[in-house]
PDB file of C-alpha atoms in Angstrom:
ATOM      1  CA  UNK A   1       0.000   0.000   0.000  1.00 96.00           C
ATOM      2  CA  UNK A   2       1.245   3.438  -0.960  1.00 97.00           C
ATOM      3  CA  UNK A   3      -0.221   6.771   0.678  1.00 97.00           C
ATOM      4  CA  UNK A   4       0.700  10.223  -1.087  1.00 97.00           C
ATOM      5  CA  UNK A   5       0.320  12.758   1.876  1.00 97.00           C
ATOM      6  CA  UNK A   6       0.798  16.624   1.381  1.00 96.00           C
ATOM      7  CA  UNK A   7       2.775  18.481   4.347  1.00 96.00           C
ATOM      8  CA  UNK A   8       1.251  21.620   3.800  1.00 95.00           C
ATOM      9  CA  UNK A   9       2.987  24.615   3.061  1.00 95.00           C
ATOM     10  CA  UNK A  10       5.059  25.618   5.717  1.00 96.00           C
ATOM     11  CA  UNK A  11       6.028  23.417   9.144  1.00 96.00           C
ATOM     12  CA  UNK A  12       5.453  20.145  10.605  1.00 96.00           C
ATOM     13  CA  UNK A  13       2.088  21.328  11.805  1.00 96.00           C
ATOM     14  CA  UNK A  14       0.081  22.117   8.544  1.00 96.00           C
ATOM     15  CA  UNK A  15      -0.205  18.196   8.068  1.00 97.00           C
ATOM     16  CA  UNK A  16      -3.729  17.135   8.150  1.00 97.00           C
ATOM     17  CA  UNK A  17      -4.770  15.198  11.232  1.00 97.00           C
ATOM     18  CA  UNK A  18      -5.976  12.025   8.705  1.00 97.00           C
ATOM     19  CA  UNK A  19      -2.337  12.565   7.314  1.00 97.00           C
ATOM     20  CA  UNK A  20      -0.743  12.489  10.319  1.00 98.00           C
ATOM     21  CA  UNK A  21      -2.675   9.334  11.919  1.00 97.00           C
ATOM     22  CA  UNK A  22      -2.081   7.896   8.496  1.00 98.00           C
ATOM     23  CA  UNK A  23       1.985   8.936   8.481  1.00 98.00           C
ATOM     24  CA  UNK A  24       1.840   7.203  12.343  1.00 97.00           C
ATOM     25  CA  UNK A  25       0.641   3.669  11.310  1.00 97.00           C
ATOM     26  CA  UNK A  26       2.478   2.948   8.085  1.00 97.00           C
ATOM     27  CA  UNK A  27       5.932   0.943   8.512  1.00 97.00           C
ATOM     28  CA  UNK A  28       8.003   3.283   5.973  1.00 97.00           C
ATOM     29  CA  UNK A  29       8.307   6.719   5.104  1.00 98.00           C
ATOM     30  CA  UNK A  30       9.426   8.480   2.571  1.00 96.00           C
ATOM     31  CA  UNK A  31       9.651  12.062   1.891  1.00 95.00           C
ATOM     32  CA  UNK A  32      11.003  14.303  -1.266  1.00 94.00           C
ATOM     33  CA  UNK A  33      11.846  17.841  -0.767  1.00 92.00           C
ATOM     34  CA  UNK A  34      13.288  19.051  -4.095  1.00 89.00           C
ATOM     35  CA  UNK A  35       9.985  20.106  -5.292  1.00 88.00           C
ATOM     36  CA  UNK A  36       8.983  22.094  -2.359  1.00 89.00           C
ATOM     37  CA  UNK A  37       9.844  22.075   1.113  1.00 89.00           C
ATOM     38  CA  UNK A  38       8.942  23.097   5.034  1.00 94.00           C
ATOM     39  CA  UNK A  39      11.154  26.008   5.446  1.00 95.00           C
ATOM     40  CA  UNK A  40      10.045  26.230   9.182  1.00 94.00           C
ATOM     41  CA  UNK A  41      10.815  22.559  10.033  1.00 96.00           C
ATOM     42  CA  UNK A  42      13.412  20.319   9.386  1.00 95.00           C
ATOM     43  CA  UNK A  43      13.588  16.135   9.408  1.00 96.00           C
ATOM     44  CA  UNK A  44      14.388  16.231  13.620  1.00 97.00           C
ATOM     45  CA  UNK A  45      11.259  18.092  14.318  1.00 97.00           C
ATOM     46  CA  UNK A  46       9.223  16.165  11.332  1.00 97.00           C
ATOM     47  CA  UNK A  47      10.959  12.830  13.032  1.00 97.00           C
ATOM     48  CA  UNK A  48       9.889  14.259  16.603  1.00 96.00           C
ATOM     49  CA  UNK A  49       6.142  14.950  15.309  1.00 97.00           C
ATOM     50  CA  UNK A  50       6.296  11.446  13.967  1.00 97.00           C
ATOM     51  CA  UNK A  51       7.597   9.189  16.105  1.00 95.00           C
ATOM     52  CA  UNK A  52       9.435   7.183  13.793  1.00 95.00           C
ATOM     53  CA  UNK A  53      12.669   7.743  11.070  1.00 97.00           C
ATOM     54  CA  UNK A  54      11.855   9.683   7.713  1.00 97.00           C
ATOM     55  CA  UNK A  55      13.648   8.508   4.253  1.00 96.00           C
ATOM     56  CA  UNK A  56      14.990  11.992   2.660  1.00 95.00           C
ATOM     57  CA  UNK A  57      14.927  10.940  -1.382  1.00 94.00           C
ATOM     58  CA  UNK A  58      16.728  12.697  -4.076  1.00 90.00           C
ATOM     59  CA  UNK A  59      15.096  13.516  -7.276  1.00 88.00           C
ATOM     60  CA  UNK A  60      16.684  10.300  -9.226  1.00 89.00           C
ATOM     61  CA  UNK A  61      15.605   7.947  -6.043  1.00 90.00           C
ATOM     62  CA  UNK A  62      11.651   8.612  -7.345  1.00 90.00           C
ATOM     63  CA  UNK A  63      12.099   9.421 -10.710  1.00 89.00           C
ATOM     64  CA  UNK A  64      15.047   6.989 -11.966  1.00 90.00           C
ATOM     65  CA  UNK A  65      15.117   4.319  -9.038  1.00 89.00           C
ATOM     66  CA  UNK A  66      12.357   3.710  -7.466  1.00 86.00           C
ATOM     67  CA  UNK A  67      11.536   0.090  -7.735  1.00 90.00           C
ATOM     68  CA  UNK A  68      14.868   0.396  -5.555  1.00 90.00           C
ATOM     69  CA  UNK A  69      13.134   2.058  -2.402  1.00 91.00           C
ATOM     70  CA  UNK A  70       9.727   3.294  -2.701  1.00 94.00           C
ATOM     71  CA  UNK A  71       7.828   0.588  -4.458  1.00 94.00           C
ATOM     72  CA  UNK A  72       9.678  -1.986  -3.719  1.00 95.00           C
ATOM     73  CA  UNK A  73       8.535  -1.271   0.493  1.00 95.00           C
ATOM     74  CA  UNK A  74       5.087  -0.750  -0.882  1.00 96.00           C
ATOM     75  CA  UNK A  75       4.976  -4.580  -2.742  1.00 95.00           C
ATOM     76  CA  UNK A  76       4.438  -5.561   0.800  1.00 95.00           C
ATOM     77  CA  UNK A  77       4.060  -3.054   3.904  1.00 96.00           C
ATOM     78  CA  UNK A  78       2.446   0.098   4.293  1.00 97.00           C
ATOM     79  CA  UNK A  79       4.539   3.159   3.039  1.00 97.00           C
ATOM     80  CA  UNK A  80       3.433   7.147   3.276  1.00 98.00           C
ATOM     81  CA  UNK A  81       5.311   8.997   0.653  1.00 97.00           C
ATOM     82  CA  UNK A  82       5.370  13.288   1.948  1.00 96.00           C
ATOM     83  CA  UNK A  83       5.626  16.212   0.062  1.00 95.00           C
ATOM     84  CA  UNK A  84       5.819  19.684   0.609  1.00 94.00           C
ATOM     85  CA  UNK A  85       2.110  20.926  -0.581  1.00 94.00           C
ATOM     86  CA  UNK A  86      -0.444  19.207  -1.797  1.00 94.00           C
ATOM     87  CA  UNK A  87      -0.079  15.574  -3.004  1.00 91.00           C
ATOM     88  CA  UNK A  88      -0.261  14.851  -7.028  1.00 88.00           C
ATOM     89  CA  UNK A  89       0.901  18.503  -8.172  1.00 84.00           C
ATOM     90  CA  UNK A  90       4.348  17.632  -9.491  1.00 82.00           C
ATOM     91  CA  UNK A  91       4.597  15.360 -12.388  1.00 86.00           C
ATOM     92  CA  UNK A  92       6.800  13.619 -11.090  1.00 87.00           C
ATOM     93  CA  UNK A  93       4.423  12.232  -8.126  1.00 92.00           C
ATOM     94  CA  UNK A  94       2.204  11.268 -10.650  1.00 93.00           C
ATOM     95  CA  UNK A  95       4.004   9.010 -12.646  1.00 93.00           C
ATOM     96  CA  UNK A  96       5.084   7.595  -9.032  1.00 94.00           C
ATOM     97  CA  UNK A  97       1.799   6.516  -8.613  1.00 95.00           C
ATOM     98  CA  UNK A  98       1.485   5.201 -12.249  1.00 95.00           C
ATOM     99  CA  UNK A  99       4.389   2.936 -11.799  1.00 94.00           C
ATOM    100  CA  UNK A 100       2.425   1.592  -8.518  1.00 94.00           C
ATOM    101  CA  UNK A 101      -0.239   0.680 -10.277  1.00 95.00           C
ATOM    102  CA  UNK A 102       1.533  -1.174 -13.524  1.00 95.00           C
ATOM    103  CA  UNK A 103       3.251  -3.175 -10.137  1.00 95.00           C
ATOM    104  CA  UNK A 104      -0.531  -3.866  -8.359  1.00 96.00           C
ATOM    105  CA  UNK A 105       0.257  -1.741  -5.692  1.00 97.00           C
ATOM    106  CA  UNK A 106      -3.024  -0.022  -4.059  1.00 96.00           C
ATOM    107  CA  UNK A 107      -2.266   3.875  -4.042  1.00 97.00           C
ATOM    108  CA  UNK A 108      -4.312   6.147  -1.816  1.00 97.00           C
ATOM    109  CA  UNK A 109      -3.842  10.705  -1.463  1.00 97.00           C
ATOM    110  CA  UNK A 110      -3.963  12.321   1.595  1.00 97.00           C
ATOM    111  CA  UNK A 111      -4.314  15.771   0.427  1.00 96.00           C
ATOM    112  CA  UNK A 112      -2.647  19.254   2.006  1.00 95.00           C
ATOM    113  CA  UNK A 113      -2.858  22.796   1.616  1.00 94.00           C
ATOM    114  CA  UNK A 114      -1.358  24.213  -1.265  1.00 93.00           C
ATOM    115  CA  UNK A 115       0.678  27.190  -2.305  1.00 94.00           C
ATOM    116  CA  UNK A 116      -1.950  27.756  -5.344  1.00 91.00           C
ATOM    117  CA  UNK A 117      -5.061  28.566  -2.897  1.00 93.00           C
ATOM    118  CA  UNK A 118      -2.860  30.088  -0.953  1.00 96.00           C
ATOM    119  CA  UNK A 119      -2.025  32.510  -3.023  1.00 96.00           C
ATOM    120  CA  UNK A 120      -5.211  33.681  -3.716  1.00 96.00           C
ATOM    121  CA  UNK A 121      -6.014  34.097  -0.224  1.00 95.00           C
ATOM    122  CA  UNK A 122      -2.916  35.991   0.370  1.00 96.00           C
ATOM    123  CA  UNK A 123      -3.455  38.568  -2.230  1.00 96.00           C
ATOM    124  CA  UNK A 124      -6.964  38.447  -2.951  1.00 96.00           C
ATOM    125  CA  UNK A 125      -6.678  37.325  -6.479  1.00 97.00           C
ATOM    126  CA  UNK A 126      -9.559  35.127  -7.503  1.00 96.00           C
ATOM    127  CA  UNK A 127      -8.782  31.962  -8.407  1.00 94.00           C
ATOM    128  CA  UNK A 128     -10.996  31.553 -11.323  1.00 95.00           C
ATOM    129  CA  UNK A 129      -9.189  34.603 -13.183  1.00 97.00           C
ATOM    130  CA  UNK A 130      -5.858  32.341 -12.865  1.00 97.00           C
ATOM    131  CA  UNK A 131      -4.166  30.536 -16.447  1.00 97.00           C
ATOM    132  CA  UNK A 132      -1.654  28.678 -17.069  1.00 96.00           C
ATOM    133  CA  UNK A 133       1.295  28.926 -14.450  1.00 96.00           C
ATOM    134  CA  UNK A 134       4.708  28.733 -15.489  1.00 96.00           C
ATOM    135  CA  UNK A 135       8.352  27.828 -13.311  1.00 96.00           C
ATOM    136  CA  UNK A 136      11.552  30.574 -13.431  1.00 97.00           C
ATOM    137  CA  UNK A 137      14.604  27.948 -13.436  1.00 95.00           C
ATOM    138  CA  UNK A 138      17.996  29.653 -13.042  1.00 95.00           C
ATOM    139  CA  UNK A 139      20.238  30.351 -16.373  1.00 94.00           C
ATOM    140  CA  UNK A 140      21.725  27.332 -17.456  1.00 89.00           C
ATOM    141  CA  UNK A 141      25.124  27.753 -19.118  1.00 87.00           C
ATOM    142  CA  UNK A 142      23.897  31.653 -19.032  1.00 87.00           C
ATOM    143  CA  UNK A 143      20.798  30.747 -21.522  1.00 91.00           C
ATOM    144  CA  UNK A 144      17.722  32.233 -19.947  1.00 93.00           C
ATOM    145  CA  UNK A 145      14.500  30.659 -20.932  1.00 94.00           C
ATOM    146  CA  UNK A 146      11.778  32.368 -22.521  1.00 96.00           C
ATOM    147  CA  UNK A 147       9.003  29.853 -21.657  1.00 96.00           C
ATOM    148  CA  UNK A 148       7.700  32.037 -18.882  1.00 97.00           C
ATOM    149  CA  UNK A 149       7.293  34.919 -20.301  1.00 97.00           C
ATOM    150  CA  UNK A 150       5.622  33.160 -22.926  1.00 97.00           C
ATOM    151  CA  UNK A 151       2.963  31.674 -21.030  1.00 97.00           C
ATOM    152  CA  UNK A 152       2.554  35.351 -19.053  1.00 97.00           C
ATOM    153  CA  UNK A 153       2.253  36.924 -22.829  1.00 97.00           C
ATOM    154  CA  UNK A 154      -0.458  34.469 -23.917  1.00 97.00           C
ATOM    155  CA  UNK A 155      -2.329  34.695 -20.143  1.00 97.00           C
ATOM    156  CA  UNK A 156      -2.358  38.044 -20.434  1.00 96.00           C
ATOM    157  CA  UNK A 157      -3.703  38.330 -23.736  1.00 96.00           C
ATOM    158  CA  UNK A 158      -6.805  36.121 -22.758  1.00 97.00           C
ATOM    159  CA  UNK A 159      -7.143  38.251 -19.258  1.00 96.00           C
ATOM    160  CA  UNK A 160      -5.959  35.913 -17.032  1.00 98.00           C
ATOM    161  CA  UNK A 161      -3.343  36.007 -14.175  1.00 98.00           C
ATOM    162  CA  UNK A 162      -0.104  33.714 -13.741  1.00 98.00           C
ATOM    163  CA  UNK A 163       1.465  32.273 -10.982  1.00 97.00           C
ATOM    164  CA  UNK A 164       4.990  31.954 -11.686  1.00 97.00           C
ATOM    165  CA  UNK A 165       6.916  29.238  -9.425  1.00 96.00           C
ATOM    166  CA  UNK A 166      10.725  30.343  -8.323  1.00 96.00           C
ATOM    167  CA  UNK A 167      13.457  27.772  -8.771  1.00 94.00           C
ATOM    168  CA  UNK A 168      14.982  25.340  -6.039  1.00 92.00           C
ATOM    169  CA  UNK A 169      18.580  23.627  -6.774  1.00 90.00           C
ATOM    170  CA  UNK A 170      20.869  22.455  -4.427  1.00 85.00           C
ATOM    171  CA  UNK A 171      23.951  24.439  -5.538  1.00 89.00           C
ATOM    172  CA  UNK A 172      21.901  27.700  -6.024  1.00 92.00           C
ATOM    173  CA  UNK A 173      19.587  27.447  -3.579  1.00 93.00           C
ATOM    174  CA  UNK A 174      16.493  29.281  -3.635  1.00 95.00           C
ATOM    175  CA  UNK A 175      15.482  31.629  -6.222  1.00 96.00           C
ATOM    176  CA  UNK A 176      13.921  34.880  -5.142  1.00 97.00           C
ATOM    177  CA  UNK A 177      11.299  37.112  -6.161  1.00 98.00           C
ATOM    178  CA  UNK A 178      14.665  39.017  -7.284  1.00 97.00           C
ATOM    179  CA  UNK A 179      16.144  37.316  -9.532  1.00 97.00           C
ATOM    180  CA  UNK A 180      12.949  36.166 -10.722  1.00 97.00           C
ATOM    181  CA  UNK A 181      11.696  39.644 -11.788  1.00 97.00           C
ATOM    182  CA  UNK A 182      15.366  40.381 -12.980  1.00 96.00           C
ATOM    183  CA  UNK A 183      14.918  37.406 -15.657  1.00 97.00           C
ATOM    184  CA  UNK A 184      12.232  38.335 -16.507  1.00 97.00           C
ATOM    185  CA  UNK A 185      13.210  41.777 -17.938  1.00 96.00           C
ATOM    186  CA  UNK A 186      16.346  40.151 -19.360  1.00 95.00           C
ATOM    187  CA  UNK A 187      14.221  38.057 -22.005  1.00 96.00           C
ATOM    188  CA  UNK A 188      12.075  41.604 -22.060  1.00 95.00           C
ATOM    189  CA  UNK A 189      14.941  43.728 -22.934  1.00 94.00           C
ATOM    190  CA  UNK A 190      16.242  41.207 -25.530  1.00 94.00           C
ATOM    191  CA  UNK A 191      13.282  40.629 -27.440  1.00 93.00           C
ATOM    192  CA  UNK A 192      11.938  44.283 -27.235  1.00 92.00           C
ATOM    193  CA  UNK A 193       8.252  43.781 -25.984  1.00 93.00           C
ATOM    194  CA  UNK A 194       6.641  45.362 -23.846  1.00 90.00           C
ATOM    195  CA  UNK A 195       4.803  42.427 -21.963  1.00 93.00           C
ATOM    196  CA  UNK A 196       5.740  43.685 -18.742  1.00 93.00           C
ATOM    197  CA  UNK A 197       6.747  46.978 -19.009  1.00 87.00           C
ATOM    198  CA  UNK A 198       4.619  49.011 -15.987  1.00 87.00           C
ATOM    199  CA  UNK A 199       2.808  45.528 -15.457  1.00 93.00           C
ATOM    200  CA  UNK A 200       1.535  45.145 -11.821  1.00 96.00           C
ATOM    201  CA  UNK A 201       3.556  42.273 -10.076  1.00 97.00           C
ATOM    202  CA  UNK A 202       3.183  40.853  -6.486  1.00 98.00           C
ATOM    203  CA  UNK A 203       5.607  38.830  -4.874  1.00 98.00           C
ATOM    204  CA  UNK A 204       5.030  36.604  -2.153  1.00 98.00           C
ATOM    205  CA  UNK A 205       7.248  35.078   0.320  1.00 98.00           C
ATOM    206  CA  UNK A 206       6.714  32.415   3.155  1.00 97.00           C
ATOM    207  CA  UNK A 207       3.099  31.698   2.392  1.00 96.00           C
ATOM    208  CA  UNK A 208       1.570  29.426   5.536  1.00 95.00           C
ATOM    209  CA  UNK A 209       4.141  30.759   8.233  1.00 95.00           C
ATOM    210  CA  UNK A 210       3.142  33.185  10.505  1.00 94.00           C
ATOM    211  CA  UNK A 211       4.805  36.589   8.901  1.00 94.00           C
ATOM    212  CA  UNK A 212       4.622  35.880   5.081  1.00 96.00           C
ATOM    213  CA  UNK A 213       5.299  39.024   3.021  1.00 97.00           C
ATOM    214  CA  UNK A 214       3.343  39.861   0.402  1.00 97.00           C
ATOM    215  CA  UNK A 215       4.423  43.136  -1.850  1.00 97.00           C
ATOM    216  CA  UNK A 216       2.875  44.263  -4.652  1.00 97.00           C
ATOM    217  CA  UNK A 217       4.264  46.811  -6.983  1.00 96.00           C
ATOM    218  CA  UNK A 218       5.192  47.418 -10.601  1.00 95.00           C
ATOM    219  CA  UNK A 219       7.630  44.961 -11.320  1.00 95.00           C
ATOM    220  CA  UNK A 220      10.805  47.157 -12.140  1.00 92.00           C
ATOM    221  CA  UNK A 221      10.599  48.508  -8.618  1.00 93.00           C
ATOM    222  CA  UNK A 222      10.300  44.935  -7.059  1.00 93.00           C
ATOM    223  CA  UNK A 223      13.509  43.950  -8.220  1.00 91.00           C
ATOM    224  CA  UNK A 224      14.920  45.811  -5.026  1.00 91.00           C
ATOM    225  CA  UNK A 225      12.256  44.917  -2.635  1.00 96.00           C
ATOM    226  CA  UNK A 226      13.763  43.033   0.358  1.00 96.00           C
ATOM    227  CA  UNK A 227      11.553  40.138   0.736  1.00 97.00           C
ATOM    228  CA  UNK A 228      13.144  37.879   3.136  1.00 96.00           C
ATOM    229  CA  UNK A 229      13.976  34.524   3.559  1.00 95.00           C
ATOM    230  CA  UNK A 230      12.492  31.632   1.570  1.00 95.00           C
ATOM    231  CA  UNK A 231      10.416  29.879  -0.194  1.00 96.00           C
ATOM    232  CA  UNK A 232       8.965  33.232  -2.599  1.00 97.00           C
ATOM    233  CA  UNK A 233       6.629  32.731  -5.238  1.00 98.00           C
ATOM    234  CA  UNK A 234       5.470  35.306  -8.134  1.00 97.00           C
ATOM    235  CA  UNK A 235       2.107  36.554  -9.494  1.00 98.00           C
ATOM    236  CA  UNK A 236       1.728  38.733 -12.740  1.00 98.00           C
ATOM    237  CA  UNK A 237      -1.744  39.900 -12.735  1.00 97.00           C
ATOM    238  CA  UNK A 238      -3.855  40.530 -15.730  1.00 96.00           C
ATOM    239  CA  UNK A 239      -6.470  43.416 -15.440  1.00 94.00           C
ATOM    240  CA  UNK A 240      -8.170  43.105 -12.019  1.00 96.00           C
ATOM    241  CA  UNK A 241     -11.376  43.221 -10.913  1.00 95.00           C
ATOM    242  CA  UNK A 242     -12.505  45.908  -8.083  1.00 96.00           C
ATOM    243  CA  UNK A 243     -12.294  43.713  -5.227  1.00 96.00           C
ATOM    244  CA  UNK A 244      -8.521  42.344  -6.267  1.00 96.00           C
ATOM    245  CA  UNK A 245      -7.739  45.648  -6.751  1.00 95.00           C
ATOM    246  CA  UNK A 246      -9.029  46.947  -3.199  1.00 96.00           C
ATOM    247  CA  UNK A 247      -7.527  43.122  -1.504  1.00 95.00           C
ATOM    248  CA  UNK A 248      -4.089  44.078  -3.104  1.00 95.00           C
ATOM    249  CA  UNK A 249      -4.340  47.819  -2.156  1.00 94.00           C
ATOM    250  CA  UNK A 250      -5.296  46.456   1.570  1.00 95.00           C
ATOM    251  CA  UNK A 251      -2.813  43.399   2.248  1.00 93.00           C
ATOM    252  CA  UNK A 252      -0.096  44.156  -0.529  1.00 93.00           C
TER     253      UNK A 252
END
């Protein structure tokens, strides 16, 4: 049996109480962390919480190997496999589970809060009015990829917002609201649009503790804004209604 259980967005606590009693009777667990993370815990006070040991895997232990670990446990004994968020978002869970099932291993989802409704609660931003959200990675060999601003380009156009995820890597750490604006106006600057030029952009950082930040500005004057420490997420809006426009001018 294999259990998908979201964390939440922020500590040990956010779990749900049916993921927790659920994380408490299963024999193994496994957690990932390089698609999100609990900036306010760590694996002692997750460990602590628990009662029992927690199996940290690397991106190529669920998505190259895991016949090696994960499934393999799961053949025969009750396994919880935790994640930052909610269960099922990333891909990469998903074809977890679709390898469980080619095996005939029963798969159940425990479901947590996630950073998309929270960010509409945050900022006031309805979540209807949201498109297609896109992911900032960092430069790789100095290339910058245009695929975000793409996908803001075409949301605007159709009047919808976008929700634009900030890199995590384990050399570079965490990518901030920043760097991610400064990108941004790199691939602006180079094609010579004017997508985002005196665009309305709010960033957002440490959504579920209990002092998140959330600044909303034009996006050329964000790029200075000291948001603290991590995890930050973006939001280009398209036109707003009244009541965004009065939630962002109250909370943002």
């Amino acid at each position: 049996m294999l259990t998908f259980i979201g964390l939440g967005l922020y500590d040990e606590e956010d779990v749900s109480l049916k993921g927790l009693k659920a994380i408490q009777e299963a024999d193994v667990i496994y957690a990932e962390f390089y698609t999100s993370r609990l900036m306010g815990s760590s694996i002692e006070k997750m460990e602590g919480l628990y009662g029992k040991p927690v199996k940290v895997l690397a991106r190529e232990d669920v998505e190259q190997h895991p016949k090696e670990n994960v499934l393999k446990d799961a053949l025969d004994k009750k396994v919880v496999f935790l994640t930052g968020g909610d269960a099922m978002v990333a891909t990469t869970h998903i074809d977890l589970r679709l390898r469980a099932k080619e095996m005939g291993i029963s798969t159940s989802i425990i479901h947590g809060s996630s950073i998309a409704s929270a960010v509409c609660g945050l900022t006031g931003l309805q979540n209807y009015r949201f498109g297609k959200s896109a992911t900032i990675a960092f430069p790789y060999k100095n290339i910058v990829s245009e695929a975000p601003y793409d996908t803001i380009k075409m949301n605007k156009q159709n009047g919808l917002h976008t929700i634009i995820f900030l890199d995590i890597d384990r050399e570079k750490g965490y990518m901030t609201v920043n760097q991610g604006v400064e990108l941004l106006l790199k691939v602006e600057e180079k094609r010579m649009e004017n997508v985002l030029t005196d665009s309305l952009c709010v960033g957002i950082a440490r959504a579920g503790s209990s002092d998140p930040c959330v600044k909303a500005d034009r996006i050329d004057r964000l790029k200075s804004y000291d948001f603290g420490g991590p995890l930050h997420i973006m939001v280009i809006p398209a036109e707003l209604h009244f009541l965004e426009e009065e939630a962002l001018n109250e909370f943002a």
